[in-house]
Each structure stands twice: as structure tokens, then as C-alpha cells.
mmCIF file of C-alpha atoms in Angstrom:
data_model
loop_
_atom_site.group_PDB
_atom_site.id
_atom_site.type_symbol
_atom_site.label_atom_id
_atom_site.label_comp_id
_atom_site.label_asym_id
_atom_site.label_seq_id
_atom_site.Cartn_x
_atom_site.Cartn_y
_atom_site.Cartn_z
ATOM 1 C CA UNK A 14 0.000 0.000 0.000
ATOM 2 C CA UNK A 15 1.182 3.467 -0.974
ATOM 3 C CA UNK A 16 2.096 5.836 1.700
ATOM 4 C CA UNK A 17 0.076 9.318 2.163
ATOM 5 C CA UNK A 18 1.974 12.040 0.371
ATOM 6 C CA UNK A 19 1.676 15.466 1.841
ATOM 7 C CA UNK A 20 3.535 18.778 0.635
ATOM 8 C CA UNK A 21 4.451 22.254 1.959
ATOM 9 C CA UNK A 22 4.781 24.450 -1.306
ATOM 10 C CA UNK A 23 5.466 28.347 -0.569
ATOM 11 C CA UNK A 24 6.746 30.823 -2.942
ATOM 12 C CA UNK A 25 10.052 32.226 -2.582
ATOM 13 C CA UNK A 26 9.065 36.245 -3.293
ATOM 14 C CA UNK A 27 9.732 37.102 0.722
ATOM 15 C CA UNK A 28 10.246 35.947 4.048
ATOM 16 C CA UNK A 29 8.132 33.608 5.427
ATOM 17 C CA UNK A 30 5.784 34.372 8.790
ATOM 18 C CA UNK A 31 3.733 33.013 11.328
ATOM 19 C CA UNK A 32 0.866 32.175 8.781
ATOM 20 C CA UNK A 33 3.478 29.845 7.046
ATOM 21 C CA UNK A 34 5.026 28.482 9.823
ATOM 22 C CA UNK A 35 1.080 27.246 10.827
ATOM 23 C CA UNK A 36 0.462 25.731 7.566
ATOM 24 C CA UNK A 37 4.255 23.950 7.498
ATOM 25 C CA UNK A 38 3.596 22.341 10.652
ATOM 26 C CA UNK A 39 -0.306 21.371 9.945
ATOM 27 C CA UNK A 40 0.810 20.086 7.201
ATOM 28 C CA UNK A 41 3.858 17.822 8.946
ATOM 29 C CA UNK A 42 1.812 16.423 11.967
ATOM 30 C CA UNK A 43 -0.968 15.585 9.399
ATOM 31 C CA UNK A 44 1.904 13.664 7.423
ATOM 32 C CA UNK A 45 2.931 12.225 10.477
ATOM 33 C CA UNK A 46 -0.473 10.909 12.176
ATOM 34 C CA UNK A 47 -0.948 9.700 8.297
ATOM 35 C CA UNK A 48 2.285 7.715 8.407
ATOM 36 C CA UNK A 49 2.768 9.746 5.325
ATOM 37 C CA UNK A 50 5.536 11.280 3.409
ATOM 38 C CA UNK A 51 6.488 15.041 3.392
ATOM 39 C CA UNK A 52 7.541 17.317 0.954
ATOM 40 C CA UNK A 53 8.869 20.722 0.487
ATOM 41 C CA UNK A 54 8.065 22.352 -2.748
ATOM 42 C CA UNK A 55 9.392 25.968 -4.168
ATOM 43 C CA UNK A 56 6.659 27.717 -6.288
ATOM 44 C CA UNK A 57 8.592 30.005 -7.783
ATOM 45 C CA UNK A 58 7.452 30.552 -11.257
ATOM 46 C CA UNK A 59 6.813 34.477 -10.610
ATOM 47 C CA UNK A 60 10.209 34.981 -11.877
ATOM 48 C CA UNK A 61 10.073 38.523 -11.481
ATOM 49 C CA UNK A 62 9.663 38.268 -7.661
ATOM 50 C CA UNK A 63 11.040 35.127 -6.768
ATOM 51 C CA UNK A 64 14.768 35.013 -5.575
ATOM 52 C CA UNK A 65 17.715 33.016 -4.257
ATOM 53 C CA UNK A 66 18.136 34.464 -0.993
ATOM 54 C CA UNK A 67 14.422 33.826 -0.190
ATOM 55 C CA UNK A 68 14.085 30.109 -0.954
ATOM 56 C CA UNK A 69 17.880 29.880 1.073
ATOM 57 C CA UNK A 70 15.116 31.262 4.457
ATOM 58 C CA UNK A 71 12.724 29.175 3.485
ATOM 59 C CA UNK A 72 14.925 26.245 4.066
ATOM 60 C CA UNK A 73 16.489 28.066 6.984
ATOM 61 C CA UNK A 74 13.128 28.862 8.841
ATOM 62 C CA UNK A 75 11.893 25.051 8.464
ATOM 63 C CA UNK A 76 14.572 23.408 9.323
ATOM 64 C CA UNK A 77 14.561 25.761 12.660
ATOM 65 C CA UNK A 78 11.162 24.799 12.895
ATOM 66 C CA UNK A 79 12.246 21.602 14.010
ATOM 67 C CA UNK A 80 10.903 20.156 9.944
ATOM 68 C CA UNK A 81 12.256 17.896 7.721
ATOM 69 C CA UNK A 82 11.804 16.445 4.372
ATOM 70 C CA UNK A 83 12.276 14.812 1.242
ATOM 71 C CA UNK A 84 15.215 15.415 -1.110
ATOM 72 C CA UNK A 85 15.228 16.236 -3.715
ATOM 73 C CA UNK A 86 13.299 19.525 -3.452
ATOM 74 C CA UNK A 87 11.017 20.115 -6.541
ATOM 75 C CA UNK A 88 11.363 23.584 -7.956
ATOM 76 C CA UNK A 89 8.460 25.250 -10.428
ATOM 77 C CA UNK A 90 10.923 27.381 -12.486
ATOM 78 C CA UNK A 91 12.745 23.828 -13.578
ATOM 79 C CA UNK A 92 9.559 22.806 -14.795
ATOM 80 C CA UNK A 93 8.139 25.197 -17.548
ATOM 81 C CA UNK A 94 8.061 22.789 -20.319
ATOM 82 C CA UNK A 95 5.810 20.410 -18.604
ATOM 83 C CA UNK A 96 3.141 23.501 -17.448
ATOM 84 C CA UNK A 97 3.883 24.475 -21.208
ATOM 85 C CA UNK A 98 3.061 21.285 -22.731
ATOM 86 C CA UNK A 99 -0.574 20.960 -20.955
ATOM 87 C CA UNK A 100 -1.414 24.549 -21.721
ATOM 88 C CA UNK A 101 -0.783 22.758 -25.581
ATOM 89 C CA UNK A 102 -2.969 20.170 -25.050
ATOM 90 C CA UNK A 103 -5.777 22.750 -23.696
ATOM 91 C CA UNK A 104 -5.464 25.019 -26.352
ATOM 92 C CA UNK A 105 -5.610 22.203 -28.455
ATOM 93 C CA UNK A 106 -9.277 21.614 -27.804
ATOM 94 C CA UNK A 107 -9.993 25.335 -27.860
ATOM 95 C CA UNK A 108 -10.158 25.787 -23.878
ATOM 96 C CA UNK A 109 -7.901 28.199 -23.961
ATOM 97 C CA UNK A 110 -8.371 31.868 -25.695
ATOM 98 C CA UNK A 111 -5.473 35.030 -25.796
ATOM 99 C CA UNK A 112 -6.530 37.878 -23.518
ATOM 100 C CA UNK A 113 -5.060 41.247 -24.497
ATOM 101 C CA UNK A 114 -6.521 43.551 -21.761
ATOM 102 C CA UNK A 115 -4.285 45.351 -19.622
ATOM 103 C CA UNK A 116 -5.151 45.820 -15.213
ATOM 104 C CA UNK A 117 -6.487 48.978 -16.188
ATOM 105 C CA UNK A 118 -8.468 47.770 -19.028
ATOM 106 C CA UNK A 119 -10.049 44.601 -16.529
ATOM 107 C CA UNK A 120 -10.973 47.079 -13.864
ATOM 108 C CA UNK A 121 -12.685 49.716 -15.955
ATOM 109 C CA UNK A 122 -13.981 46.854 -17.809
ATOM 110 C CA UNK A 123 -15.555 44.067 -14.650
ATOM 111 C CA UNK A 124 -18.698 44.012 -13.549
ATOM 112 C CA UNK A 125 -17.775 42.149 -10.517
ATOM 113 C CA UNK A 126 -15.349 40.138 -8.492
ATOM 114 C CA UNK A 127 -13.790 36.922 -8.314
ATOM 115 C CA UNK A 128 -13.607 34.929 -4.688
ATOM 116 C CA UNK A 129 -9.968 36.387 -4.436
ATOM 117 C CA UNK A 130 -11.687 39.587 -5.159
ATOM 118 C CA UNK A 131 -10.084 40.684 -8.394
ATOM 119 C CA UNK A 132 -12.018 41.859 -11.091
ATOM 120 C CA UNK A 133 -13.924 39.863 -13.375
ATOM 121 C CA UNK A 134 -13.138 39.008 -16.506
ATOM 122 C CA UNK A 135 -16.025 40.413 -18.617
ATOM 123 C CA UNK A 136 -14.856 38.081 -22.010
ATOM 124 C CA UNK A 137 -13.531 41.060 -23.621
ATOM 125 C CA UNK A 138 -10.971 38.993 -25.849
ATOM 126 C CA UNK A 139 -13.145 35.964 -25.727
ATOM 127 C CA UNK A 140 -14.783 36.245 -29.435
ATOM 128 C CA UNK A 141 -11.442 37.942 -31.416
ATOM 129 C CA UNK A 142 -11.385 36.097 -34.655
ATOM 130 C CA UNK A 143 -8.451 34.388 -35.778
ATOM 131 C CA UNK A 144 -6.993 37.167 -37.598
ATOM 132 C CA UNK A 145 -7.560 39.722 -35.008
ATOM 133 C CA UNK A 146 -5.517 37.860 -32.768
ATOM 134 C CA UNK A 147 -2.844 37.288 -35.715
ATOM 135 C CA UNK A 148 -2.853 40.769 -35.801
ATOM 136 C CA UNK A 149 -2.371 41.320 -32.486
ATOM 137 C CA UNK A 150 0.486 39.147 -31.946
ATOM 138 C CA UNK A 151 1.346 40.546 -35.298
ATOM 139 C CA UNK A 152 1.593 44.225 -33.448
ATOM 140 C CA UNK A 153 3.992 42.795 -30.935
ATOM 141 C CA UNK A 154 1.382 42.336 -28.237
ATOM 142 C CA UNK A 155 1.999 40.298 -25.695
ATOM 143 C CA UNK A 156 -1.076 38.022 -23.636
ATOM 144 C CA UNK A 157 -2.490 35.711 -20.874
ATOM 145 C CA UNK A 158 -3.897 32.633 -21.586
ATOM 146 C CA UNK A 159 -7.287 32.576 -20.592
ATOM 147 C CA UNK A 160 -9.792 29.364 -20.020
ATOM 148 C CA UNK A 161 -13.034 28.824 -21.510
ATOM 149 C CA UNK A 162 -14.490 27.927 -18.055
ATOM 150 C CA UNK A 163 -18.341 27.580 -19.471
ATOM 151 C CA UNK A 164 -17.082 25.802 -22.124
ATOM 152 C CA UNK A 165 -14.970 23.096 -19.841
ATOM 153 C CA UNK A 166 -17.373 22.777 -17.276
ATOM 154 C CA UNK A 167 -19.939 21.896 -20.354
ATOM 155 C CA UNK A 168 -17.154 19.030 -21.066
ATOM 156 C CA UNK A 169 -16.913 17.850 -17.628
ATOM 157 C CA UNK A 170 -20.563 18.032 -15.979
ATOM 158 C CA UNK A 171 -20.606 18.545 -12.331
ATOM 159 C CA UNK A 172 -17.240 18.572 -9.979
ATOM 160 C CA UNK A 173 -17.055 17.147 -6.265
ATOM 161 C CA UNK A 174 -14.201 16.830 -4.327
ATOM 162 C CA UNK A 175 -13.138 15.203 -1.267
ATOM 163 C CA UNK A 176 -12.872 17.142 2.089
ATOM 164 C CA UNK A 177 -11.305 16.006 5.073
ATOM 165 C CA UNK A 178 -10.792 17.218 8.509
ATOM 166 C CA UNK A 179 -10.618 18.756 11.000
ATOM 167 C CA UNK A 180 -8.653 15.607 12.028
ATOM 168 C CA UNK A 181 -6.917 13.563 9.842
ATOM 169 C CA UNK A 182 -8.890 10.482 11.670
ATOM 170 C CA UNK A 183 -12.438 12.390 10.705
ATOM 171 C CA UNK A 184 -14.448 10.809 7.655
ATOM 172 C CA UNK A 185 -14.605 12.966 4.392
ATOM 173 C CA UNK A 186 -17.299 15.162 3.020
ATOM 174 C CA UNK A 187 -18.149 15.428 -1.024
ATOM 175 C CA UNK A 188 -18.276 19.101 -1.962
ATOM 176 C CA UNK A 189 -19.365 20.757 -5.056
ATOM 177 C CA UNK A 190 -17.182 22.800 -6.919
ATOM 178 C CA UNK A 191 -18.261 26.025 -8.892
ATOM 179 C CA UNK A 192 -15.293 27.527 -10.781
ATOM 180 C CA UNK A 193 -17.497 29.641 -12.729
ATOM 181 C CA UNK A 194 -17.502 31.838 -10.094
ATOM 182 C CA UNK A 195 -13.783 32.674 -11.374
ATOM 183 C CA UNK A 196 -14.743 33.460 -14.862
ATOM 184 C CA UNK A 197 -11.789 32.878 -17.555
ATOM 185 C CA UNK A 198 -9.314 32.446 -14.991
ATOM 186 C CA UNK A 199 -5.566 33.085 -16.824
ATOM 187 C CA UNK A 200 -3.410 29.703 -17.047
ATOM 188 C CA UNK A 201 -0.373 31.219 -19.223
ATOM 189 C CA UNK A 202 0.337 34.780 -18.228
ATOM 190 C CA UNK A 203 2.303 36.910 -20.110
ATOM 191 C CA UNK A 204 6.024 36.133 -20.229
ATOM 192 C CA UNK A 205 5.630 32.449 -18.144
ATOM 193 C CA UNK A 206 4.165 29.770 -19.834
ATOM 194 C CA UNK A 207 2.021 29.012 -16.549
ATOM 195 C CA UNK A 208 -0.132 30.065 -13.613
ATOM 196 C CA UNK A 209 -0.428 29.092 -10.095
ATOM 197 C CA UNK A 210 -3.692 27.299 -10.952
ATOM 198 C CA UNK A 211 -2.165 25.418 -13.892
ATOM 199 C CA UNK A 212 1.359 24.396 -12.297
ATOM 200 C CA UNK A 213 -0.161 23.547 -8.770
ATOM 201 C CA UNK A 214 -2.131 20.879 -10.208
ATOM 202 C CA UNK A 215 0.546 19.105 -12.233
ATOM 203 C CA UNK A 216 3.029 18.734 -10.220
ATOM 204 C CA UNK A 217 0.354 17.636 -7.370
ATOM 205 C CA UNK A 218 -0.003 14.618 -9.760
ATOM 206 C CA UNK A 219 3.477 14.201 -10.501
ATOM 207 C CA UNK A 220 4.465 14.233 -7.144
ATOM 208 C CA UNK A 221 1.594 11.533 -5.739
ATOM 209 C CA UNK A 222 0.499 14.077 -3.853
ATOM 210 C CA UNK A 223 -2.747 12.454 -1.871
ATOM 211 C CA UNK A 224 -3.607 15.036 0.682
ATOM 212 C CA UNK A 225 -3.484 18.919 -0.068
ATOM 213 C CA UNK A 226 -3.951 21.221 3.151
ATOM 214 C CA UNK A 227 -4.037 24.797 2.522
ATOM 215 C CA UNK A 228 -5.343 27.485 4.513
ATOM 216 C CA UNK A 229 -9.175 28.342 4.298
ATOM 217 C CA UNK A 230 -8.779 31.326 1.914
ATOM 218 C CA UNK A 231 -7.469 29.206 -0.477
ATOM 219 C CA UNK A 232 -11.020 26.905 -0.609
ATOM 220 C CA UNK A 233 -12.410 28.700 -3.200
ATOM 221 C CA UNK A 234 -9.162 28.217 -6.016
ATOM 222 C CA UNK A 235 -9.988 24.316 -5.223
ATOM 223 C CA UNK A 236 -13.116 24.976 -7.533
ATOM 224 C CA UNK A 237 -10.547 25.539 -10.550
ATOM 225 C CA UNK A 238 -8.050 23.291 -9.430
ATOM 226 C CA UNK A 239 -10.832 20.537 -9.623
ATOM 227 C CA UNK A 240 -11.905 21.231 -13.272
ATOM 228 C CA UNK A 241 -8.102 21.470 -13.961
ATOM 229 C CA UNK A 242 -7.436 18.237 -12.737
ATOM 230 C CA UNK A 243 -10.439 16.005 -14.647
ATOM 231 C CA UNK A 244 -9.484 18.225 -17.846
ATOM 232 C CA UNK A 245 -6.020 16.972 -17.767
ATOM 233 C CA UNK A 246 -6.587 13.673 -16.591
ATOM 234 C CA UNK A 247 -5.104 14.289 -13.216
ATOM 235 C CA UNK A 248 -5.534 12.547 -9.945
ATOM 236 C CA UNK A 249 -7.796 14.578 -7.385
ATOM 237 C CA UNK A 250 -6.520 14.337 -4.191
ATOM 238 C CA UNK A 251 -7.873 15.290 -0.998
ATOM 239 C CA UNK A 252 -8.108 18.304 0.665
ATOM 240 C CA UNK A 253 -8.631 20.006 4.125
ATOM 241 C CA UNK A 254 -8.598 23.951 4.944
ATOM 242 C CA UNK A 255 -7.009 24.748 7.558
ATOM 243 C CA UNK A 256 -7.614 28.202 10.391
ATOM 244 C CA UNK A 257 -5.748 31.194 9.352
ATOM 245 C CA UNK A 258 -3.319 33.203 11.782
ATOM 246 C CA UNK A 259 -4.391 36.701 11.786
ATOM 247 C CA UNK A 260 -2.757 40.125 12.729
ATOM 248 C CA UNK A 261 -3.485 42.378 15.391
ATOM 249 C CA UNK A 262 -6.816 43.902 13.192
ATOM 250 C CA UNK A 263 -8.244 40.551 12.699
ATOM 251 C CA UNK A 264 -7.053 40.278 9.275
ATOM 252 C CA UNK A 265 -4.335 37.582 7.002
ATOM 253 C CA UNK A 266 -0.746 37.772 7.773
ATOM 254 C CA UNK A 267 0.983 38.624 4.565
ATOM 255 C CA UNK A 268 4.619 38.986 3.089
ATOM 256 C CA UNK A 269 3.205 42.279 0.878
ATOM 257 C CA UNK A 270 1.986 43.950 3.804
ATOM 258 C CA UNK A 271 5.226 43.254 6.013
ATOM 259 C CA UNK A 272 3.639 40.897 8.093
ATOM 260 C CA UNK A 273 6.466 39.852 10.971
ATOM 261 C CA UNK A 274 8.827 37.250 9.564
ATOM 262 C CA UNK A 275 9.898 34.098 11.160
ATOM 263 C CA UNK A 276 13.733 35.483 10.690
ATOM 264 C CA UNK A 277 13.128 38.837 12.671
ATOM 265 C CA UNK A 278 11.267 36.470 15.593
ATOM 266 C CA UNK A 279 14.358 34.581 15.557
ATOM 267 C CA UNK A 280 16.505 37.412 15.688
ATOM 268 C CA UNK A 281 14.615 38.944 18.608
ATOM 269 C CA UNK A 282 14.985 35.964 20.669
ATOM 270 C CA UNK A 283 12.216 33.872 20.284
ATOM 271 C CA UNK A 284 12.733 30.448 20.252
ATOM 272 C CA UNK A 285 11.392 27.559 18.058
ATOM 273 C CA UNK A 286 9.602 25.799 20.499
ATOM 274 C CA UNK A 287 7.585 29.071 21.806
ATOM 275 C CA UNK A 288 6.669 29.316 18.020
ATOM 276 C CA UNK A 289 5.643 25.906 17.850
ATOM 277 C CA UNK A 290 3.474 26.544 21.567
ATOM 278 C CA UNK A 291 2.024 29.865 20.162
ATOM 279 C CA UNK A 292 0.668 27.926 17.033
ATOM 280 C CA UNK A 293 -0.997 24.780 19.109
ATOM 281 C CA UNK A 294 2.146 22.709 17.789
#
């Protein structure tokens, strides 16, 4: 019998905090009390943001943590021609359409918001013919990928998923998923032949993984993920949603808003095992 594989996957554009250190060590004990396997996976395909120093604290911070895991360590940027070659096989059917907007053009554009809260994609590009996006491209325009969600849920009928928790002993629910809440999500953006969508679910499959745990505001991307995953021919695995540490103000702990790192904790003398306490670890 195959072991449980579990995986930690952050992204390497800052230092990591308290809200990662929760979902690192969720993550472990659940591997653990599974008799499972653990991973550590760099998502770093935002080349722009992503670099060398951070994924060097990422390793730093875990291992101070008190976690340890597999080797080797799989890294997103080492794997573009694999995200590139399903965006082929998408686009291929038609799934997948060239948006030309710009963020000003999408906001002045939406008539709403995605669960994440971005604007939503009203379709703009969604009907260019063939030569008007020849002509585009033509014009030295560049573009994100977009999905024809309407058109692959119409392929794949209704989505469940699997839900466990809050224990990893407690049976699992069936949920419904409803990516068209999303819209067109983007799978290629411009310059990277991928999204966090697209390359999350591939190398989920290619690594075995059998248990995803993610924190709560990530429930929602699970819709896509799912649709993703029976378009492609990809093992579903499941999933439980963890709590979410929260600031002083009752809201997410974020690198973009300078949420406390684990590194300056360190620094100021705290010690693993009070982080650890602090998180119910």
C-alpha cells in the first residue's frame, strides 16, 4: 500500500511568517499521524519576484522549525516545459483563448469580483477572430492565456471533491465545486508559460500528492483546481482547509503587507519551540 503524500509548497518572493510556519507544521503532523511522506516544494514561477536568498530562508526557517523532508526539493521554475506542454494540449481543444486587456483595461472593464476579489473578466478577448488575434500578436502584443471555463465545465458536468478534517482520523465530506464563479481564470500569463492554478495541479499529480492542506482562503481556487485536474486527466486528491493566523486587526498575515517574519522572531529571541506553543504545535 502506498504511503500518504503530503507537501508544503510556498513561494520564494519574501520571508516567510507566522501564517506559514502554521500551515508547514499542519501540514507535517498531518503527514505524520498519516504515516505519510512530506515534501517541500518551491513555487517560484513568478520569476520577477522570486529570488535566491528567499528560498535559502525558506529552508532556513523550516529546518529551525524543528521540519524535515524529502530530497530532492522540486522547484516550479525547472519545470516550464511540462506547465507548457498541458497549456498545448488545452489550447488544443480550444479551452484556452489570448486575452489582451491590460489591469487597467479589466478594472474599468468588470462588472464584478472573483472569490480572491479581483475583477472579473467580462470576455472582452473571448470572441477575437483568428486574424484579429494574428494581428495582435502581429503588433507585438503580448497576452495571458485565458480558459473557456463555461465551455470546460460543459465538457466535464458537475465537480465534487473530497474534504477532510478537521482531524486527519475524521471521515470525508463530497463538496461541489463552482469555478465559474472565477470566470476565464488566466493559465499562461504573459512572459511564463504558466499560472499558479495550472502548475499547482501538475506537479500535485506528478508528485503523488494524496492530501493537499491549505489554509481556508485558499477553498475557493480548489473549484478551478478541480476542473483542472479532470481536464487533464489528473488525480484529485484530498483536501482540508485549515484556520488562518491573523494580525493584530483581525485580518491575514501577509509577506506584501510586512507581516512579521519568522527570521526577525528569531533574531529577537524567540525560540522555536515558543513558536511551535504559540501555534498549538
Amino acid at each position: 500500500m502506498l504511503r500518504p503524500v503530503l507537501r508544503f509548497a510556498p513561494s520564494p518572493n519574501g520571508l516567510l511568517h507566522l501564517g506559514h510556519a502554521y500551515s508547514a507544521l499542519f501540514t507535517s503532523v498531518w503527514a505524520e499521524a498519516l504515516g505519510g511522506r512530506f515534501l517541500l516544494r518551491i513555487e517560484d514561477t513568478d520569476i520577477t519576484r522570486s529570488k535566491p536568498e528567499f528560498t535559502a530562508a525558506i529552508f532556513e526557517d523550516l529546518a529551525w522549525l524543528g521540519l524535515s523532508w524529502e530530497q530532492p526539493v522540486l522547484r516550479q521554475s525547472d519545470r516550464f516545459a511540462v506547465y507548457a506542454a498541458a497549456a498545448d494540449r488545452l489550447r488544443a481543444r480550444d479551452l484556452l483563448y489570448p486575452c489582451f486587456c491590460s489591469r487597467t483595461e479589466l478594472a474599468a472593464q468588470s462588472s464584478g469580483a472573483d472569490p480572491d476579489g479581483a475583477p472579473l473578466y467580462p470576455g472582452t478577448c473571448r470572441h477575437l477572430s483568428a486574424a484579429e488575434v494574428k494581428q495582435r500578436f502581429a503588433e507585438g502584443r503580448t497576452a495571458n492565456w485565458r480558459l473557456r471555463t463555461d465551455d470546460a465545465m460543459a465538457l466535464t458536468g458537475m465537480l465534487t471533491y473530497s474534504v477532510a478534517g478537521p482531524t486527519p482520523a475524521d471521515r470525508p465530506q463530497i463538496r461541489y465545486a463552482r469555478p465559474e464563479r472565477w470566470g476565464d481564470v488566466v493559465l499562461q500569463r504573459k512572459g511564463t508559460p504558466t499560472s499558479y492554478h495550472l502548475s499547482v495541479v501538475i506537479d500535485d499529480d506528478a508528485q503523488g500528492v494524496t492530501h493537499v492542506t491549505r489554509g481556508r482562503d485558499m477553498e475557493p481556487s480548489t473549484d478551478i483546481h478541480v476542473l483542472l485536474q479532470m481536464l487533464l486527466g489528473l488525480t484529485s486528491p484530498l483536501y482540508t482547509f485549515h484556520k488562518l493566523i491573523l494580525d493584530t486587526e483581525g485580518k491575514k498575515l501577509s509577506k506584501s503587507k510586512g507581516s512579521t517574519s519568522l527570521r526577525s522572531l528569531r533574531e529577537a529571541g524567540r525560540t522555536a519551540e515558543e513558536i511551535r506553543r504559540e501555534l498549538g504545535f
